[in-house]
PDB file of C-alpha atoms in Angstrom:
ATOM      1  CA  MET A   1       0.000   0.000   0.000  1.00 58.00           C
ATOM      2  CA  LEU A   2       2.865   2.367   0.833  1.00 58.00           C
ATOM      3  CA  ASN A   3       4.498   1.725  -2.530  1.00 62.00           C
ATOM      4  CA  HIS A   4       1.217   2.441  -4.259  1.00 63.00           C
ATOM      5  CA  LEU A   5       0.859   5.716  -2.364  1.00 60.00           C
ATOM      6  CA  LYS A   6       4.428   6.676  -3.209  1.00 58.00           C
ATOM      7  CA  GLN A   7       3.818   6.019  -6.886  1.00 64.00           C
ATOM      8  CA  GLU A   8       0.703   8.173  -6.833  1.00 63.00           C
ATOM      9  CA  LEU A   9       2.594  10.986  -5.160  1.00 56.00           C
ATOM     10  CA  LEU A  10       5.396  10.792  -7.679  1.00 58.00           C
ATOM     11  CA  GLU A  11       2.893  11.032 -10.464  1.00 59.00           C
ATOM     12  CA  MET A  12       1.206  14.044  -8.927  1.00 57.00           C
ATOM     13  CA  LEU A  13       4.287  15.953  -7.873  1.00 54.00           C
ATOM     14  CA  ASN A  14       7.662  16.650  -9.362  1.00 58.00           C
ATOM     15  CA  GLU A  15      10.716  16.082  -7.215  1.00 55.00           C
ATOM     16  CA  LYS A  16      10.788  19.608  -5.807  1.00 54.00           C
ATOM     17  CA  GLU A  17       7.118  19.591  -4.856  1.00 57.00           C
ATOM     18  CA  LEU A  18       7.445  16.144  -3.278  1.00 50.00           C
ATOM     19  CA  TYR A  19      10.308  17.426  -1.138  1.00 53.00           C
ATOM     20  CA  LYS A  20       8.102  20.270   0.112  1.00 54.00           C
ATOM     21  CA  PHE A  21       5.253  17.845   0.778  1.00 49.00           C
ATOM     22  CA  ILE A  22       7.404  15.525   2.886  1.00 49.00           C
ATOM     23  CA  TYR A  23       8.794  18.410   4.940  1.00 49.00           C
ATOM     24  CA  ALA A  24       5.366  19.958   5.446  1.00 48.00           C
ATOM     25  CA  TYR A  25       3.980  16.827   7.049  1.00 43.00           C
ATOM     26  CA  HIS A  26       6.977  15.822   9.136  1.00 55.00           C
ATOM     27  CA  GLU A  27       8.603  19.058  10.237  1.00 75.00           C
ATOM     28  CA  ALA A  28       7.077  22.483  10.700  1.00 90.00           C
ATOM     29  CA  PRO A  29       9.416  25.223   9.451  1.00 94.00           C
ATOM     30  CA  ILE A  30      10.608  28.495  10.890  1.00 96.00           C
ATOM     31  CA  ILE A  31       8.761  31.243   9.002  1.00 97.00           C
ATOM     32  CA  MET A  32       9.842  34.873   8.816  1.00 98.00           C
ATOM     33  CA  ILE A  33       8.671  37.971   6.969  1.00 97.00           C
ATOM     34  CA  TYR A  34      11.349  40.268   5.546  1.00 97.00           C
ATOM     35  CA  ASP A  35      10.710  43.783   4.262  1.00 97.00           C
ATOM     36  CA  ILE A  36      13.415  44.345   1.654  1.00 95.00           C
ATOM     37  CA  LYS A  37      13.969  48.068   1.147  1.00 94.00           C
ATOM     38  CA  TYR A  38      16.243  48.058  -1.896  1.00 94.00           C
ATOM     39  CA  ASP A  39      16.713  46.178  -5.151  1.00 96.00           C
ATOM     40  CA  ASN A  40      19.552  43.631  -5.182  1.00 95.00           C
ATOM     41  CA  GLN A  41      19.601  43.462  -1.385  1.00 94.00           C
ATOM     42  CA  THR A  42      21.487  40.535   0.156  1.00 94.00           C
ATOM     43  CA  ILE A  43      20.425  39.088   3.503  1.00 94.00           C
ATOM     44  CA  ARG A  44      21.994  36.509   5.778  1.00 95.00           C
ATOM     45  CA  LEU A  45      20.047  34.299   8.182  1.00 97.00           C
ATOM     46  CA  PRO A  46      21.746  34.044  11.617  1.00 97.00           C
ATOM     47  CA  ILE A  47      20.956  30.418  12.380  1.00 96.00           C
ATOM     48  CA  ASP A  48      23.000  27.286  12.954  1.00 93.00           C
ATOM     49  CA  GLY A  49      22.242  23.662  12.165  1.00 90.00           C
ATOM     50  CA  ASN A  50      22.726  21.741   8.947  1.00 88.00           C
ATOM     51  CA  ASN A  51      20.905  20.384   5.895  1.00 89.00           C
ATOM     52  CA  HIS A  52      19.258  23.759   5.420  1.00 90.00           C
ATOM     53  CA  ARG A  53      16.513  24.093   2.868  1.00 92.00           C
ATOM     54  CA  ILE A  54      15.345  27.683   2.584  1.00 93.00           C
ATOM     55  CA  ILE A  55      12.323  28.477   0.459  1.00 90.00           C
ATOM     56  CA  PHE A  56      11.703  32.044  -0.588  1.00 82.00           C
ATOM     57  CA  GLU A  57       8.268  33.311  -1.510  1.00 70.00           C
ATOM     58  CA  ASN A  58       9.223  33.687  -5.144  1.00 70.00           C
ATOM     59  CA  ASP A  59       9.984  29.941  -5.065  1.00 72.00           C
ATOM     60  CA  VAL A  60      13.745  30.324  -4.956  1.00 72.00           C
ATOM     61  CA  GLU A  61      15.264  27.498  -2.925  1.00 81.00           C
ATOM     62  CA  GLU A  62      18.699  27.634  -1.359  1.00 86.00           C
ATOM     63  CA  THR A  63      20.892  25.585   0.922  1.00 90.00           C
ATOM     64  CA  GLU A  64      23.065  28.577   1.834  1.00 90.00           C
ATOM     65  CA  LEU A  65      22.086  31.081   4.524  1.00 93.00           C
ATOM     66  CA  THR A  66      22.499  34.098   2.241  1.00 92.00           C
ATOM     67  CA  HIS A  67      20.239  35.241  -0.567  1.00 93.00           C
ATOM     68  CA  THR A  68      19.999  38.276  -2.825  1.00 92.00           C
ATOM     69  CA  PHE A  69      16.551  39.663  -3.670  1.00 92.00           C
ATOM     70  CA  LYS A  70      16.440  41.272  -7.096  1.00 91.00           C
ATOM     71  CA  ASN A  71      13.496  43.481  -6.204  1.00 92.00           C
ATOM     72  CA  LYS A  72      12.506  45.327  -3.065  1.00 94.00           C
ATOM     73  CA  GLY A  73       9.283  44.234  -1.351  1.00 94.00           C
ATOM     74  CA  GLU A  74       7.915  41.961   1.337  1.00 95.00           C
ATOM     75  CA  TYR A  75       8.961  38.298   1.273  1.00 95.00           C
ATOM     76  CA  LYS A  76       8.062  35.227   3.289  1.00 96.00           C
ATOM     77  CA  ILE A  77      11.056  33.037   4.082  1.00 96.00           C
ATOM     78  CA  THR A  78      10.497  29.406   5.073  1.00 96.00           C
ATOM     79  CA  ILE A  79      13.375  27.621   6.782  1.00 95.00           C
ATOM     80  CA  TYR A  80      13.859  23.879   7.177  1.00 93.00           C
ATOM     81  CA  GLY A  81      16.945  22.302   8.698  1.00 90.00           C
ATOM     82  CA  ASP A  82      18.372  19.851  11.192  1.00 89.00           C
ATOM     83  CA  ASN A  83      19.666  20.755  14.643  1.00 90.00           C
ATOM     84  CA  ILE A  84      18.824  24.461  14.518  1.00 94.00           C
ATOM     85  CA  THR A  85      19.506  25.630  18.074  1.00 95.00           C
ATOM     86  CA  TYR A  86      19.631  29.396  17.726  1.00 96.00           C
ATOM     87  CA  ILE A  87      18.328  32.449  15.925  1.00 97.00           C
ATOM     88  CA  ASN A  88      20.837  35.132  16.858  1.00 98.00           C
ATOM     89  CA  TYR A  89      20.822  38.490  15.082  1.00 98.00           C
ATOM     90  CA  GLY A  90      23.394  39.688  17.587  1.00 97.00           C
ATOM     91  CA  LYS A  91      25.957  37.845  15.465  1.00 96.00           C
ATOM     92  CA  LEU A  92      25.264  40.097  12.468  1.00 96.00           C
ATOM     93  CA  PRO A  93      26.460  43.673  11.855  1.00 94.00           C
ATOM     94  CA  PHE A  94      23.674  46.168  12.541  1.00 93.00           C
ATOM     95  CA  TRP A  95      22.928  46.925   8.875  1.00 92.00           C
ATOM     96  CA  GLU A  96      22.034  43.261   8.254  1.00 93.00           C
ATOM     97  CA  CYS A  97      19.331  43.310  10.947  1.00 96.00           C
ATOM     98  CA  PHE A  98      17.133  46.027   9.457  1.00 95.00           C
ATOM     99  CA  TYR A  99      14.890  43.903   7.255  1.00 97.00           C
ATOM    100  CA  LEU A 100      13.262  41.372   9.602  1.00 98.00           C
ATOM    101  CA  LYS A 101       9.644  42.483  10.077  1.00 98.00           C
ATOM    102  CA  GLU A 102       7.910  39.487  11.653  1.00 98.00           C
ATOM    103  CA  VAL A 103       8.558  35.977  12.914  1.00 98.00           C
ATOM    104  CA  VAL A 104       5.446  33.977  12.064  1.00 98.00           C
ATOM    105  CA  SER A 105       6.501  30.627  13.520  1.00 96.00           C
ATOM    106  CA  TYR A 106       9.399  28.883  15.227  1.00 95.00           C
ATOM    107  CA  GLY A 107       8.099  25.615  13.773  1.00 91.00           C
ATOM    108  CA  THR A 108       9.165  22.376  15.418  1.00 85.00           C
ATOM    109  CA  SER A 109      12.749  23.543  15.851  1.00 80.00           C
ATOM    110  CA  LYS A 110      14.416  22.899  19.196  1.00 89.00           C
ATOM    111  CA  LEU A 111      15.803  26.377  19.705  1.00 95.00           C
ATOM    112  CA  ASN A 112      17.809  27.191  22.828  1.00 96.00           C
ATOM    113  CA  LYS A 113      18.702  30.802  22.062  1.00 98.00           C
ATOM    114  CA  ILE A 114      16.661  33.579  20.397  1.00 98.00           C
ATOM    115  CA  SER A 115      17.888  37.145  19.888  1.00 99.00           C
ATOM    116  CA  PHE A 116      16.529  39.825  17.569  1.00 99.00           C
ATOM    117  CA  LYS A 117      19.078  42.411  18.648  1.00 99.00           C
ATOM    118  CA  ARG A 118      19.034  45.551  16.457  1.00 98.00           C
ATOM    119  CA  CYS A 119      16.093  44.306  14.353  1.00 98.00           C
ATOM    120  CA  ILE A 120      14.623  47.785  14.170  1.00 98.00           C
ATOM    121  CA  SER A 121      11.777  46.819  11.807  1.00 98.00           C
ATOM    122  CA  LEU A 122      10.556  43.901  13.941  1.00 98.00           C
ATOM    123  CA  THR A 123       6.954  44.313  15.132  1.00 98.00           C
ATOM    124  CA  LYS A 124       5.693  40.786  15.833  1.00 98.00           C
ATOM    125  CA  VAL A 125       6.847  37.375  17.034  1.00 98.00           C
ATOM    126  CA  PRO A 126       4.888  34.179  17.843  1.00 97.00           C
ATOM    127  CA  ASP A 127       2.475  34.507  20.769  1.00 96.00           C
ATOM    128  CA  GLU A 128       4.086  31.545  22.530  1.00 94.00           C
ATOM    129  CA  LEU A 129       7.703  30.943  23.514  1.00 95.00           C
ATOM    130  CA  ILE A 130       8.801  27.400  22.724  1.00 93.00           C
ATOM    131  CA  GLU A 131       9.735  25.282  25.735  1.00 93.00           C
ATOM    132  CA  THR A 132      13.251  24.388  24.587  1.00 95.00           C
ATOM    133  CA  VAL A 133      14.435  28.005  24.787  1.00 97.00           C
ATOM    134  CA  ASP A 134      16.443  28.863  27.901  1.00 98.00           C
ATOM    135  CA  ASP A 135      18.404  31.897  26.664  1.00 99.00           C
ATOM    136  CA  ILE A 136      16.570  35.088  25.640  1.00 99.00           C
ATOM    137  CA  SER A 137      19.434  37.453  26.388  1.00 99.00           C
ATOM    138  CA  GLU A 138      19.362  40.524  24.125  1.00 99.00           C
ATOM    139  CA  MET A 139      16.156  39.202  22.585  1.00 99.00           C
ATOM    140  CA  PHE A 140      14.693  42.654  21.919  1.00 99.00           C
ATOM    141  CA  SER A 141      17.788  44.735  22.576  1.00 99.00           C
ATOM    142  CA  GLU A 142      17.841  47.943  20.501  1.00 98.00           C
ATOM    143  CA  THR A 143      14.564  47.136  18.736  1.00 98.00           C
ATOM    144  CA  LYS A 144      12.715  50.333  17.858  1.00 96.00           C
ATOM    145  CA  ASN A 145       9.235  49.116  16.859  1.00 98.00           C
ATOM    146  CA  PHE A 146       8.572  46.039  18.974  1.00 99.00           C
ATOM    147  CA  ASN A 147       5.937  46.493  21.688  1.00 99.00           C
ATOM    148  CA  GLN A 148       3.848  43.331  21.389  1.00 98.00           C
ATOM    149  CA  ASP A 149       1.824  41.894  24.264  1.00 98.00           C
ATOM    150  CA  ILE A 150       3.880  38.884  25.417  1.00 98.00           C
ATOM    151  CA  THR A 151       2.244  38.618  28.825  1.00 96.00           C
ATOM    152  CA  ASN A 152       1.389  34.946  28.450  1.00 94.00           C
ATOM    153  CA  TRP A 153       4.842  33.683  27.584  1.00 97.00           C
ATOM    154  CA  ASN A 154       5.892  30.600  29.537  1.00 96.00           C
ATOM    155  CA  THR A 155       9.282  31.616  30.922  1.00 98.00           C
ATOM    156  CA  LYS A 156       9.728  28.862  33.509  1.00 96.00           C
ATOM    157  CA  ASN A 157      12.690  27.341  31.623  1.00 97.00           C
ATOM    158  CA  ILE A 158      14.536  30.610  31.023  1.00 98.00           C
ATOM    159  CA  ILE A 159      18.001  30.908  32.561  1.00 98.00           C
ATOM    160  CA  ASN A 160      19.367  34.015  30.843  1.00 99.00           C
ATOM    161  CA  MET A 161      17.449  37.305  30.384  1.00 99.00           C
ATOM    162  CA  SER A 162      20.525  39.519  30.261  1.00 99.00           C
ATOM    163  CA  GLY A 163      19.990  42.652  28.152  1.00 99.00           C
ATOM    164  CA  MET A 164      16.603  41.400  26.985  1.00 99.00           C
ATOM    165  CA  PHE A 165      14.990  44.850  26.632  1.00 99.00           C
ATOM    166  CA  GLU A 166      18.159  46.950  26.572  1.00 99.00           C
ATOM    167  CA  LYS A 167      17.617  50.257  24.717  1.00 98.00           C
ATOM    168  CA  SER A 168      14.211  49.104  23.448  1.00 98.00           C
ATOM    169  CA  ILE A 169      10.796  50.807  23.412  1.00 98.00           C
ATOM    170  CA  PHE A 170       9.054  47.806  24.994  1.00 99.00           C
ATOM    171  CA  ASN A 171       6.460  48.673  27.658  1.00 99.00           C
ATOM    172  CA  GLN A 172       4.035  45.804  28.264  1.00 98.00           C
ATOM    173  CA  TYR A 173       2.783  43.943  31.343  1.00 98.00           C
ATOM    174  CA  ILE A 174       5.104  41.042  32.255  1.00 98.00           C
ATOM    175  CA  SER A 175       4.587  40.881  36.020  1.00 97.00           C
ATOM    176  CA  ASN A 176       3.151  37.361  35.776  1.00 96.00           C
ATOM    177  CA  TRP A 177       6.291  35.877  34.199  1.00 98.00           C
ATOM    178  CA  ASP A 178       7.868  32.933  36.013  1.00 97.00           C
ATOM    179  CA  ILE A 179      11.470  33.934  36.768  1.00 96.00           C
ATOM    180  CA  GLU A 180      12.204  31.114  39.217  1.00 95.00           C
ATOM    181  CA  ASN A 181      15.067  29.622  37.192  1.00 97.00           C
ATOM    182  CA  VAL A 182      16.624  32.815  35.833  1.00 98.00           C
ATOM    183  CA  LYS A 183      20.307  33.241  36.737  1.00 98.00           C
ATOM    184  CA  ASP A 184      21.230  36.374  34.793  1.00 99.00           C
ATOM    185  CA  MET A 185      19.173  39.586  34.568  1.00 98.00           C
ATOM    186  CA  SER A 186      22.091  41.952  34.097  1.00 98.00           C
ATOM    187  CA  TYR A 187      21.350  44.912  31.814  1.00 99.00           C
ATOM    188  CA  MET A 188      17.826  43.545  31.281  1.00 99.00           C
ATOM    189  CA  PHE A 189      16.207  47.015  31.149  1.00 99.00           C
ATOM    190  CA  TYR A 190      19.376  49.021  30.599  1.00 99.00           C
ATOM    191  CA  ASN A 191      18.408  52.391  29.062  1.00 99.00           C
ATOM    192  CA  ALA A 192      14.900  51.053  28.382  1.00 98.00           C
ATOM    193  CA  ASN A 193      13.460  54.453  29.230  1.00 97.00           C
ATOM    194  CA  GLU A 194       9.979  53.585  27.925  1.00 98.00           C
ATOM    195  CA  PHE A 195       9.533  50.696  30.358  1.00 98.00           C
ATOM    196  CA  THR A 196       7.378  51.755  33.328  1.00 98.00           C
ATOM    197  CA  GLN A 197       5.480  48.553  34.168  1.00 98.00           C
ATOM    198  CA  ASN A 198       4.965  47.287  37.711  1.00 98.00           C
ATOM    199  CA  ILE A 199       7.078  44.159  38.269  1.00 98.00           C
ATOM    200  CA  SER A 200       7.217  44.487  42.057  1.00 96.00           C
ATOM    201  CA  GLN A 201       5.693  41.002  42.329  1.00 95.00           C
ATOM    202  CA  TRP A 202       8.914  39.466  41.048  1.00 96.00           C
ATOM    203  CA  ILE A 203      11.120  38.031  43.758  1.00 93.00           C
ATOM    204  CA  ILE A 204      14.782  38.079  42.736  1.00 94.00           C
ATOM    205  CA  LYS A 205      17.218  35.968  44.713  1.00 90.00           C
ATOM    206  CA  THR A 206      20.535  37.426  45.807  1.00 90.00           C
ATOM    207  CA  ASP A 207      22.557  34.965  43.708  1.00 93.00           C
ATOM    208  CA  ILE A 208      21.034  36.278  40.456  1.00 96.00           C
ATOM    209  CA  ASN A 209      23.208  38.627  38.402  1.00 98.00           C
ATOM    210  CA  THR A 210      21.338  41.964  38.354  1.00 97.00           C
ATOM    211  CA  LYS A 211      24.244  44.211  37.352  1.00 97.00           C
ATOM    212  CA  ASN A 212      22.931  47.452  35.799  1.00 98.00           C
ATOM    213  CA  MET A 213      19.517  45.829  35.425  1.00 98.00           C
ATOM    214  CA  PHE A 214      17.604  49.127  35.671  1.00 97.00           C
ATOM    215  CA  VAL A 215      20.231  51.743  34.826  1.00 98.00           C
ATOM    216  CA  GLY A 216      18.560  54.321  32.586  1.00 97.00           C
ATOM    217  CA  ALA A 217      15.194  52.531  32.691  1.00 98.00           C
ATOM    218  CA  GLY A 218      11.899  54.408  33.025  1.00 97.00           C
ATOM    219  CA  ILE A 219      10.594  52.209  35.842  1.00 98.00           C
ATOM    220  CA  SER A 220       9.974  53.842  39.230  1.00 97.00           C
ATOM    221  CA  GLU A 221      11.448  52.531  42.475  1.00 96.00           C
ATOM    222  CA  GLU A 222       8.078  51.308  43.753  1.00 97.00           C
ATOM    223  CA  ASN A 223       7.560  49.237  40.597  1.00 98.00           C
ATOM    224  CA  LYS A 224      10.886  47.436  40.839  1.00 97.00           C
ATOM    225  CA  PRO A 225      11.053  43.799  42.009  1.00 95.00           C
ATOM    226  CA  ILE A 226      11.831  42.551  45.481  1.00 87.00           C
ATOM    227  CA  LEU A 227      15.413  41.433  46.114  1.00 84.00           C
ATOM    228  CA  LYS A 228      15.824  38.508  48.519  1.00 77.00           C
TER     229      LYS A 228
END
């Protein structure tokens, strides 16, 4: 029966389409939206892993992490690959971070680290944080348009929040976040002068790194967390 099904699929789909079909049903991809501002713009995806298969909206498929768009415009980028453990824009020079507009899905990847540092066009990410992530240091550092409601994120597995909102405009309610396992909050709100939310319900243990956590932040003293 399986051979019969395979034969039918081969008849219906060419090799490229069959490849897409197999991936679609066995592995959900990472999906991003890029807003390309100029013709002949080259981008680089800051991910690791191997066996990459990157599908661009205009049906261009690549195995490399770089691609040049002939025309400016908005593009959906679909990313398949094995052992992808990070998305880290902090590894790129600042001018390569300008074009990411939205992250639609993290797929079924087993990411450990996510950072959109300096992604100044970013406005939206998935509503849920995947459970495998434990490092969100510099996640929204120096973002200039991101202010999404991420109140319901499950942060119980997070260890590193260092510089998460550094120099960002973020100002949303996050008082209900679980910070029990966090070890590093240094520079978390450094120069985040828009952030004024009440997080006084957080209880931060003395062994947690809180160096310069609120330096330059807009938060008032009464809204800061309890140190124990």
